[in-house]
């Protein structure tokens, strides 16, 4: 049997520490976390190490990403039983209709660096599904770069331009649009935490 390959993204290696420091205090005891767009799986593996009480569900649409997540999860669980802290990844596309319908019992949702590297529909799908899955008081954490109209960081304006060149449907999102989208799906923005390199951790709670 070939060994599963864990992938390593330098950016995830860098930002997992400051994000983990925040999440460790935000997530409730015994949180059941649904991660949307887990990428390599580095974040979940690191956060699960910080908080042995939580359960972490990996997901993505990309086959290589799912393979890497499985490699991280297999270090933490028996892949036949899937009883560990890191749950085997689910192939999940938040632009699909009713993507949330077979999922249950999550107390939190975490999503990093997806909504700018995907069409706006992905943000819409995330907010809609989160609104269906979470209950009043549950928290959703969204990490990445955001624009603040005329007060945007130059690095994020440059990044927005770069993304648009790569795909006209991608782009760093205006915080006000993201806040409105989530408000339309019954989420209130509680915290806007400034993170290294002009990134932010947004913490919403379901109303
Ligand atoms: C830049 S990576 C971020 C990975 C990881 N969250 C991190 O911060 O290192 C963006 C991820 O979003 C996933 N993605 C893009 N569109 C998606 C969608 N519609 N539904 C779910 N995941 C999606 C991609 O496959 C990719 O793994």
XYZ file of C-alpha atoms in Angstrom, residues 44-191:
148
model
C -6.771 21.119 11.538
C -3.836 18.949 12.591
C -2.199 21.812 14.476
C -5.395 23.096 16.118
C -6.417 19.588 17.184
C -3.032 19.298 18.917
C -3.677 22.538 20.792
C -7.149 21.459 21.857
C -7.369 17.695 22.488
C -11.052 18.059 23.491
C -12.275 19.110 20.033
C -13.342 17.062 17.000
C -12.267 18.416 13.606
C -13.954 17.561 10.305
C -11.848 18.158 7.194
C -13.495 18.988 3.845
C -12.513 20.238 0.398
C -13.407 19.956 -3.285
C -9.874 19.263 -4.469
C -8.760 15.626 -4.707
C -5.090 16.323 -3.871
C -6.169 18.373 -0.860
C -8.464 15.565 0.322
C -5.583 13.097 -0.035
C -3.305 15.274 2.088
C -6.015 15.752 4.733
C -6.457 11.988 4.850
C -2.721 11.637 5.454
C -2.894 14.013 8.444
C -6.029 12.314 9.776
C -4.517 8.842 9.433
C -1.797 9.820 11.922
C -4.513 10.583 14.411
C -7.087 7.843 13.826
C -7.680 4.334 12.603
C -8.790 5.071 9.026
C -11.107 2.076 9.011
C -12.962 3.200 12.108
C -12.643 7.008 11.769
C -12.884 7.411 15.533
C -10.066 9.940 16.084
C -10.064 13.639 16.700
C -9.419 14.462 13.017
C -12.278 13.057 10.957
C -11.561 11.663 7.510
C -12.169 14.368 4.892
C -15.454 14.898 3.122
C -15.648 15.954 -0.497
C -17.727 19.083 -0.035
C -18.427 21.952 -2.434
C -20.163 24.894 -0.782
C -21.535 26.104 -4.130
C -23.619 22.923 -4.434
C -27.274 23.223 -3.542
C -28.089 21.923 -0.055
C -24.459 20.907 0.618
C -25.248 20.905 4.317
C -28.174 18.518 4.246
C -26.362 15.319 5.311
C -24.284 17.031 7.998
C -25.263 17.474 11.615
C -24.073 18.192 15.136
C -21.393 20.777 14.418
C -20.989 23.491 17.019
C -18.583 25.628 14.979
C -17.477 26.331 11.420
C -13.984 27.450 10.431
C -12.959 28.568 6.952
C -9.611 30.095 5.996
C -8.525 31.610 2.736
C -11.358 30.369 0.561
C -13.730 33.203 -0.208
C -11.163 35.274 -2.110
C -9.813 32.321 -4.132
C -13.248 31.210 -5.323
C -16.211 32.894 -6.987
C -18.453 34.965 -4.685
C -20.940 32.059 -4.915
C -18.654 30.133 -2.560
C -19.045 32.828 0.109
C -22.806 32.820 -0.484
C -22.962 29.025 -0.166
C -20.822 29.051 2.962
C -23.009 31.647 4.694
C -26.246 29.914 3.668
C -25.113 26.450 4.774
C -23.639 27.765 8.011
C -26.970 29.409 8.743
C -28.657 26.017 8.384
C -26.070 23.990 10.332
C -25.330 26.152 13.353
C -27.636 26.952 16.238
C -28.161 30.228 18.083
C -24.963 31.262 19.852
C -22.672 28.980 17.802
C -19.602 30.666 16.323
C -18.197 30.749 12.818
C -14.612 31.879 12.180
C -13.519 33.236 8.836
C -9.850 33.958 8.194
C -8.187 35.776 5.320
C -7.534 39.178 3.762
C -10.371 41.714 3.469
C -10.775 45.169 1.963
C -11.936 48.195 3.960
C -12.962 50.528 1.114
C -10.612 53.552 1.091
C -8.816 52.235 4.209
C -7.675 48.959 2.624
C -4.077 47.815 3.085
C -2.014 48.342 -0.074
C -0.857 44.708 0.077
C -4.483 43.551 -0.094
C -5.336 45.943 -2.947
C -2.365 44.514 -4.864
C -3.405 40.976 -3.996
C -6.984 41.705 -5.142
C -5.642 42.873 -8.502
C -3.399 39.833 -8.819
C -6.302 37.464 -8.071
C -8.547 39.182 -10.637
C -5.850 38.663 -13.296
C -5.788 34.967 -12.468
C -9.576 34.621 -12.425
C -12.030 37.529 -12.875
C -14.432 35.855 -10.414
C -11.842 35.807 -7.610
C -10.945 38.772 -5.458
C -10.284 40.015 -1.958
C -13.742 40.809 -0.580
C -14.926 44.028 1.022
C -15.546 43.406 4.716
C -18.851 45.292 4.493
C -20.108 42.862 1.810
C -19.062 39.840 3.849
C -20.687 41.225 6.987
C -23.916 41.931 5.057
C -23.927 38.456 3.507
C -23.566 36.782 6.897
C -26.110 39.116 8.504
C -28.580 38.045 5.799
C -28.024 34.501 7.031
C -28.505 35.383 10.704
C -24.913 35.905 11.797
C -23.628 38.823 13.858
C -19.993 39.895 13.548
C -18.626 39.878 17.118
C -14.899 40.278 16.555
